[in-house]
CSV table of C-alpha atoms in Angstrom, one decimal:
chain,number,residue,atom,x,y,z
A,1425,UNK,CA,66.2,38.6,-55.1
A,1426,UNK,CA,65.5,35.7,-52.6
A,1427,UNK,CA,62.5,37.4,-51.4
A,1428,UNK,CA,61.2,38.5,-54.7
A,1429,UNK,CA,61.6,35.0,-55.9
A,1430,UNK,CA,59.8,33.7,-52.5
A,1431,UNK,CA,56.9,36.0,-52.8
A,1432,UNK,CA,56.5,34.8,-56.7
A,1433,UNK,CA,56.8,31.0,-55.6
A,1434,UNK,CA,54.2,31.9,-52.8
A,1435,UNK,CA,51.5,33.5,-55.4
A,1436,UNK,CA,52.2,31.0,-58.0
A,1437,UNK,CA,51.0,28.2,-55.2
A,1438,UNK,CA,48.5,30.4,-54.5
A,1439,UNK,CA,47.0,30.7,-57.8
A,1440,UNK,CA,47.2,26.9,-58.6
A,1441,UNK,CA,45.3,26.4,-55.0
A,1442,UNK,CA,42.4,29.0,-56.0
A,1443,UNK,CA,40.3,26.5,-57.8
A,1444,UNK,CA,40.4,23.9,-54.9
A,1445,UNK,CA,39.9,26.7,-52.4
A,1446,UNK,CA,36.9,27.9,-54.4
A,1447,UNK,CA,35.1,24.2,-54.5
A,1448,UNK,CA,35.6,23.8,-51.5
A,1449,UNK,CA,34.4,27.1,-50.0
A,1450,UNK,CA,31.2,27.1,-52.7
A,1451,UNK,CA,30.4,23.4,-52.6
A,1452,UNK,CA,31.4,22.0,-49.3
A,1453,UNK,CA,31.7,24.8,-46.8
A,1454,UNK,CA,28.8,27.3,-47.2
A,1455,UNK,CA,26.2,24.3,-47.8
A,1456,UNK,CA,27.2,22.9,-44.8
A,1457,UNK,CA,26.9,25.8,-42.6
A,1458,UNK,CA,23.6,26.7,-44.1
A,1459,UNK,CA,22.7,23.2,-43.1
A,1460,UNK,CA,23.9,23.8,-39.8
A,1461,UNK,CA,21.7,27.2,-39.2
A,1462,UNK,CA,18.7,24.9,-40.9
A,1463,UNK,CA,18.9,22.3,-38.2
A,1464,UNK,CA,19.1,24.3,-35.1
A,1465,UNK,CA,15.8,26.5,-36.1
A,1466,UNK,CA,12.1,25.6,-35.7
A,1467,UNK,CA,9.3,27.1,-38.0
A,1468,UNK,CA,6.8,28.7,-36.0
A,1469,UNK,CA,4.8,30.5,-38.6
A,1470,UNK,CA,4.9,30.6,-42.1
A,1471,UNK,CA,8.3,32.4,-43.0
A,1472,UNK,CA,9.1,32.9,-39.4
A,1473,UNK,CA,11.8,30.6,-37.5
A,1474,UNK,CA,12.8,30.3,-34.1
A,1475,UNK,CA,16.0,28.7,-32.8
A,1476,UNK,CA,15.5,25.5,-31.7
A,1477,UNK,CA,16.9,22.0,-30.9
A,1478,UNK,CA,13.8,20.0,-31.4
A,1479,UNK,CA,15.1,18.6,-34.9
A,1480,UNK,CA,17.4,16.3,-33.0
A,1481,UNK,CA,15.0,15.8,-29.8
A,1482,UNK,CA,12.6,14.7,-32.8
A,1483,UNK,CA,15.6,12.0,-33.7
A,1484,UNK,CA,15.6,10.3,-30.2
A,1485,UNK,CA,12.0,10.5,-29.5
A,1486,UNK,CA,11.1,8.5,-32.4
A,1487,UNK,CA,12.4,5.0,-32.6
A,1488,UNK,CA,11.9,4.4,-36.0
A,1489,UNK,CA,14.5,6.9,-36.6
A,1490,UNK,CA,17.1,6.4,-34.4
A,1491,UNK,CA,16.3,2.4,-35.4
A,1492,UNK,CA,17.2,3.0,-39.1
A,1493,UNK,CA,20.4,5.3,-38.0
A,1494,UNK,CA,21.7,2.1,-35.9
A,1495,UNK,CA,21.0,-0.2,-38.9
A,1496,UNK,CA,22.5,1.8,-41.5
A,1497,UNK,CA,25.7,2.4,-39.5
A,1498,UNK,CA,25.7,-1.4,-38.8
A,1499,UNK,CA,25.0,-2.4,-42.3
A,1500,UNK,CA,27.6,-0.1,-43.5
A,1501,UNK,CA,30.2,-1.5,-41.0
A,1502,UNK,CA,29.4,-5.2,-42.2
A,1503,UNK,CA,29.7,-4.4,-45.7
A,1504,UNK,CA,32.9,-2.9,-45.2
A,1505,UNK,CA,34.2,-5.5,-43.8
A,1506,UNK,CA,32.9,-8.0,-46.4
A,1507,UNK,CA,34.4,-5.5,-49.3
A,1508,UNK,CA,38.2,-5.8,-47.6
A,1509,UNK,CA,37.7,-9.5,-47.0
A,1510,UNK,CA,36.8,-10.4,-50.7
A,1511,UNK,CA,39.2,-7.3,-52.0
A,1512,UNK,CA,42.2,-8.5,-50.2
A,1513,UNK,CA,43.2,-11.5,-51.9
A,1514,UNK,CA,42.3,-9.8,-55.5
A,1515,UNK,CA,44.4,-7.1,-54.7
A,1516,UNK,CA,47.3,-9.2,-53.4
A,1517,UNK,CA,46.9,-11.3,-56.9
A,1518,UNK,CA,46.8,-8.3,-59.0
A,1519,UNK,CA,49.8,-6.9,-57.4
A,1520,UNK,CA,51.9,-9.8,-56.5
A,1521,UNK,CA,51.1,-13.1,-58.6
A,1522,UNK,CA,49.7,-12.4,-61.6
A,1523,UNK,CA,51.7,-10.9,-64.4
A,1524,UNK,CA,51.3,-9.0,-67.9
A,1525,UNK,CA,48.3,-9.0,-69.7
A,1526,UNK,CA,46.6,-11.3,-67.1
A,1527,UNK,CA,47.6,-8.8,-64.6
A,1528,UNK,CA,45.7,-6.2,-66.9
A,1529,UNK,CA,42.6,-8.2,-67.8
A,1530,UNK,CA,42.0,-8.6,-64.1
A,1531,UNK,CA,42.2,-5.0,-63.1
A,1532,UNK,CA,40.1,-4.0,-66.0
A,1533,UNK,CA,37.3,-6.8,-65.1
A,1534,UNK,CA,37.4,-4.5,-61.9
A,1535,UNK,CA,36.9,-1.6,-63.6
A,1536,UNK,CA,34.2,-2.7,-66.1
A,1537,UNK,CA,31.0,-2.5,-63.5
A,1538,UNK,CA,32.1,1.5,-63.2
A,1539,UNK,CA,31.7,2.0,-66.6
A,1540,UNK,CA,28.2,2.3,-66.4
A,1541,UNK,CA,26.4,4.3,-63.5
A,1542,UNK,CA,25.3,3.2,-60.4
A,1543,UNK,CA,21.6,3.4,-61.6
A,1544,UNK,CA,22.2,0.8,-64.3
A,1545,UNK,CA,24.5,-1.6,-62.0
A,1546,UNK,CA,21.4,-1.8,-59.3
A,1547,UNK,CA,18.7,-2.2,-62.1
A,1548,UNK,CA,21.1,-5.0,-63.4
A,1549,UNK,CA,20.6,-6.7,-59.8
A,1550,UNK,CA,17.1,-6.3,-59.9
A,1551,UNK,CA,16.8,-8.1,-63.0
A,1552,UNK,CA,19.0,-10.9,-62.0
A,1553,UNK,CA,17.1,-11.4,-58.7
A,1554,UNK,CA,13.7,-10.6,-59.0
A,1555,UNK,CA,11.3,-13.5,-58.6
A,1556,UNK,CA,10.9,-13.6,-62.9
A,1557,UNK,CA,14.6,-13.0,-63.5
A,1558,UNK,CA,17.3,-15.1,-64.4
A,1559,UNK,CA,19.0,-16.4,-61.0
A,1560,UNK,CA,15.3,-17.6,-59.8
A,1561,UNK,CA,14.3,-19.0,-63.0
A,1562,UNK,CA,17.9,-20.8,-63.0
A,1563,UNK,CA,17.1,-22.4,-59.5
A,1564,UNK,CA,13.9,-23.8,-60.3
A,1565,UNK,CA,15.2,-25.6,-63.4
A,1566,UNK,CA,17.9,-26.9,-61.5
A,1567,UNK,CA,15.2,-28.4,-59.1
A,1568,UNK,CA,16.4,-26.2,-56.2
A,1569,UNK,CA,13.2,-24.5,-56.1
A,1570,UNK,CA,9.2,-25.7,-56.6
A,1571,UNK,CA,8.8,-22.0,-57.6
A,1572,UNK,CA,11.1,-18.7,-58.3
A,1573,UNK,CA,12.2,-17.3,-54.9
A,1574,UNK,CA,11.8,-13.8,-54.4
A,1575,UNK,CA,15.5,-12.8,-53.8
A,1576,UNK,CA,15.2,-9.1,-53.7
A,1577,UNK,CA,14.4,-7.1,-50.9
A,1578,UNK,CA,16.5,-8.5,-48.1
A,1579,UNK,CA,19.4,-7.6,-46.1
A,1580,UNK,CA,21.5,-9.9,-48.0
A,1581,UNK,CA,20.8,-8.5,-51.1
A,1582,UNK,CA,21.6,-5.0,-49.6
A,1583,UNK,CA,24.9,-6.1,-48.9
A,1584,UNK,CA,25.6,-7.6,-52.3
A,1585,UNK,CA,24.6,-4.6,-54.0
A,1586,UNK,CA,26.7,-2.4,-51.6
A,1587,UNK,CA,29.6,-4.6,-51.5
A,1588,UNK,CA,29.3,-4.6,-55.7
A,1589,UNK,CA,29.3,-1.0,-56.0
A,1590,UNK,CA,32.4,-0.1,-53.7
A,1591,UNK,CA,34.8,-3.1,-54.6
A,1592,UNK,CA,36.9,-0.8,-56.6
A,1593,UNK,CA,37.7,1.7,-54.0
A,1594,UNK,CA,38.8,-1.0,-51.8
A,1595,UNK,CA,40.9,-2.7,-54.2
A,1596,UNK,CA,43.0,0.4,-55.7
A,1597,UNK,CA,44.4,1.3,-52.4
A,1598,UNK,CA,45.5,-2.4,-51.4
A,1599,UNK,CA,46.9,-2.8,-54.8
A,1600,UNK,CA,49.1,0.4,-54.3
A,1601,UNK,CA,50.0,-0.7,-50.6
A,1602,UNK,CA,51.0,-4.3,-51.7
A,1603,UNK,CA,53.2,-3.5,-54.8
A,1604,UNK,CA,55.5,-0.9,-52.3
A,1605,UNK,CA,56.0,-4.1,-50.0
A,1606,UNK,CA,59.8,-5.8,-51.1
A,1607,UNK,CA,59.4,-9.5,-52.0
A,1608,UNK,CA,62.7,-10.3,-50.4
A,1609,UNK,CA,61.0,-9.2,-46.9
A,1610,UNK,CA,58.6,-12.2,-47.7
A,1611,UNK,CA,61.0,-14.5,-48.7
A,1612,UNK,CA,63.3,-13.6,-45.9
A,1613,UNK,CA,60.3,-14.5,-43.1
A,1614,UNK,CA,59.9,-17.7,-45.0
A,1615,UNK,CA,63.6,-18.5,-44.8
A,1616,UNK,CA,63.5,-18.0,-41.0
A,1617,UNK,CA,60.7,-20.5,-40.2
A,1618,UNK,CA,57.3,-18.2,-40.6
A,1619,UNK,CA,54.2,-19.8,-42.1
A,1620,UNK,CA,51.6,-17.9,-43.8
A,1621,UNK,CA,49.7,-16.8,-41.0
A,1622,UNK,CA,52.6,-15.3,-39.4
A,1623,UNK,CA,53.9,-13.5,-42.8
A,1624,UNK,CA,50.6,-12.3,-43.0
A,1625,UNK,CA,50.0,-11.1,-39.2
A,1626,UNK,CA,53.5,-9.7,-38.9
A,1627,UNK,CA,54.6,-8.5,-42.4
A,1628,UNK,CA,51.7,-8.1,-44.7
A,1629,UNK,CA,49.0,-6.5,-43.1
A,1630,UNK,CA,51.2,-4.1,-40.9
A,1631,UNK,CA,52.8,-2.9,-44.4
A,1632,UNK,CA,49.3,-2.5,-46.0
A,1633,UNK,CA,47.8,-1.2,-43.0
A,1634,UNK,CA,47.4,2.7,-44.4
A,1635,UNK,CA,46.0,1.1,-47.6
A,1636,UNK,CA,43.8,-1.3,-45.5
A,1637,UNK,CA,42.4,1.7,-43.5
A,1638,UNK,CA,42.4,4.0,-46.9
A,1639,UNK,CA,40.1,1.7,-48.5
A,1640,UNK,CA,37.9,1.2,-45.5
A,1641,UNK,CA,37.4,4.9,-44.9
A,1642,UNK,CA,36.1,5.6,-48.4
A,1643,UNK,CA,34.2,2.0,-48.7
A,1644,UNK,CA,32.5,3.0,-45.4
A,1645,UNK,CA,31.9,6.8,-46.4
A,1646,UNK,CA,30.3,5.8,-49.7
A,1647,UNK,CA,28.2,2.9,-48.3
A,1648,UNK,CA,26.6,5.0,-45.3
A,1649,UNK,CA,25.8,7.8,-47.8
A,1650,UNK,CA,24.5,5.4,-50.7
A,1651,UNK,CA,20.7,6.1,-51.5
A,1652,UNK,CA,20.1,4.4,-54.7
A,1653,UNK,CA,21.4,0.6,-53.9
A,1654,UNK,CA,19.6,0.3,-51.0
A,1655,UNK,CA,16.5,1.7,-51.9
A,1656,UNK,CA,16.4,-0.4,-55.2
A,1657,UNK,CA,17.2,-3.5,-53.7
A,1658,UNK,CA,15.8,-3.2,-50.3
A,1659,UNK,CA,12.9,-1.7,-51.4
A,1660,UNK,CA,10.3,0.1,-48.8
A,1661,UNK,CA,11.9,-2.1,-46.1
A,1662,UNK,CA,15.3,-1.1,-47.0
A,1663,UNK,CA,15.3,1.2,-43.7
A,1664,UNK,CA,18.4,3.2,-44.9
A,1665,UNK,CA,19.0,6.6,-43.1
A,1666,UNK,CA,19.4,8.4,-46.5
A,1667,UNK,CA,15.9,7.7,-47.2
A,1668,UNK,CA,14.9,9.4,-44.5
A,1669,UNK,CA,17.0,12.3,-45.3
A,1670,UNK,CA,15.3,12.2,-48.4
A,1671,UNK,CA,11.7,11.9,-47.4
A,1672,UNK,CA,12.2,15.0,-44.9
A,1673,UNK,CA,13.5,17.5,-47.8
A,1674,UNK,CA,11.3,15.9,-50.7
A,1675,UNK,CA,8.4,14.3,-49.5
A,1676,UNK,CA,7.7,16.6,-46.5
A,1677,UNK,CA,9.7,19.7,-47.3
A,1678,UNK,CA,10.8,19.7,-43.7
A,1679,UNK,CA,14.6,20.7,-44.6
A,1680,UNK,CA,15.2,22.0,-41.0
A,1681,UNK,CA,14.4,18.0,-39.8
A,1682,UNK,CA,16.4,16.8,-42.9
A,1683,UNK,CA,19.7,19.2,-42.4
A,1684,UNK,CA,19.4,17.3,-38.6
A,1685,UNK,CA,19.4,14.1,-39.9
A,1686,UNK,CA,22.2,15.1,-42.6
A,1687,UNK,CA,24.5,16.5,-39.6
A,1688,UNK,CA,23.8,13.2,-37.7
A,1689,UNK,CA,24.8,11.0,-40.5
A,1690,UNK,CA,27.9,13.4,-40.6
A,1691,UNK,CA,28.8,13.1,-37.2
A,1692,UNK,CA,28.5,8.8,-37.3
A,1693,UNK,CA,30.9,9.0,-40.3
A,1694,UNK,CA,33.3,11.3,-38.5
A,1695,UNK,CA,33.2,9.3,-35.3
A,1696,UNK,CA,33.6,5.8,-37.1
A,1697,UNK,CA,36.4,7.3,-39.3
A,1698,UNK,CA,38.2,8.7,-36.2
A,1699,UNK,CA,37.5,5.3,-34.2
A,1700,UNK,CA,39.1,3.5,-36.8
A,1701,UNK,CA,42.2,5.6,-37.2
A,1702,UNK,CA,42.6,5.3,-33.5
A,1703,UNK,CA,42.1,1.5,-33.3
A,1704,UNK,CA,44.7,1.0,-36.4
A,1705,UNK,CA,47.0,3.4,-34.9
A,1706,UNK,CA,47.1,5.5,-38.4
A,1707,UNK,CA,47.2,9.3,-39.0
A,1708,UNK,CA,45.0,10.5,-41.4
A,1709,UNK,CA,47.4,12.3,-43.3
A,1710,UNK,CA,49.3,8.8,-43.9
A,1711,UNK,CA,46.1,7.1,-44.7
A,1712,UNK,CA,45.2,9.9,-47.3
A,1713,UNK,CA,48.6,9.5,-49.3
A,1714,UNK,CA,47.3,5.8,-50.1
A,1715,UNK,CA,44.1,7.0,-51.4
């Protein structure tokens, strides 16, 4: 009888997991396998291909490609760090300081930008920062500039857009981590002579470490793979690696090179996430529970 119950329970679990497994297989595993095959071949004639590593060799031989690759990784790390610094006090205020309607109102304010698409959000920044936009006109009116400055198409503008579009994905896991922290621990630390920095370093940050790492992983991967925001706010000089991938696939119809670039970006994100987990001493399963 027990064996029959166990068999039925396993069958139910399998049926429940089937949609997720199909989703992973059809939309993640198979496309990545196809891209992997594409990246290791070279077109030698129309509809004729040969195994080759030339697509990866091209990446290292062309300075523009690896320079854009390194720049994208650096900007993504900086964007993630800035997002963490801004989201940390916001999440702490929502979780531990604010109460009632004010708490709900602040959280809703964090959600409002995500009620519209990323395209609309990026275009909003363009309207605000372009030479004939609101902010340059305000600077001229206040006497800070003789003529409207061009605030678009700079690295700072790209960082602002990336932080803005990914803030919620840092705030939510931090709120979850802070809400599980017992206030009595903080009170006890102050009673024992601790100050703000020692409490932050020894109690708050270690307790919130899974939430911090989880938010950083999500924000970094979203930022690294972002195409629209760097392209619109940075213009042709954005030098974002996803733009190189788009160019190879859509503009040049060079799917082999685009697939190789895609796998290089995947390898970069995997390596940095692994390094972040190692440096923080966190386990992937523990971190994902906070996501």
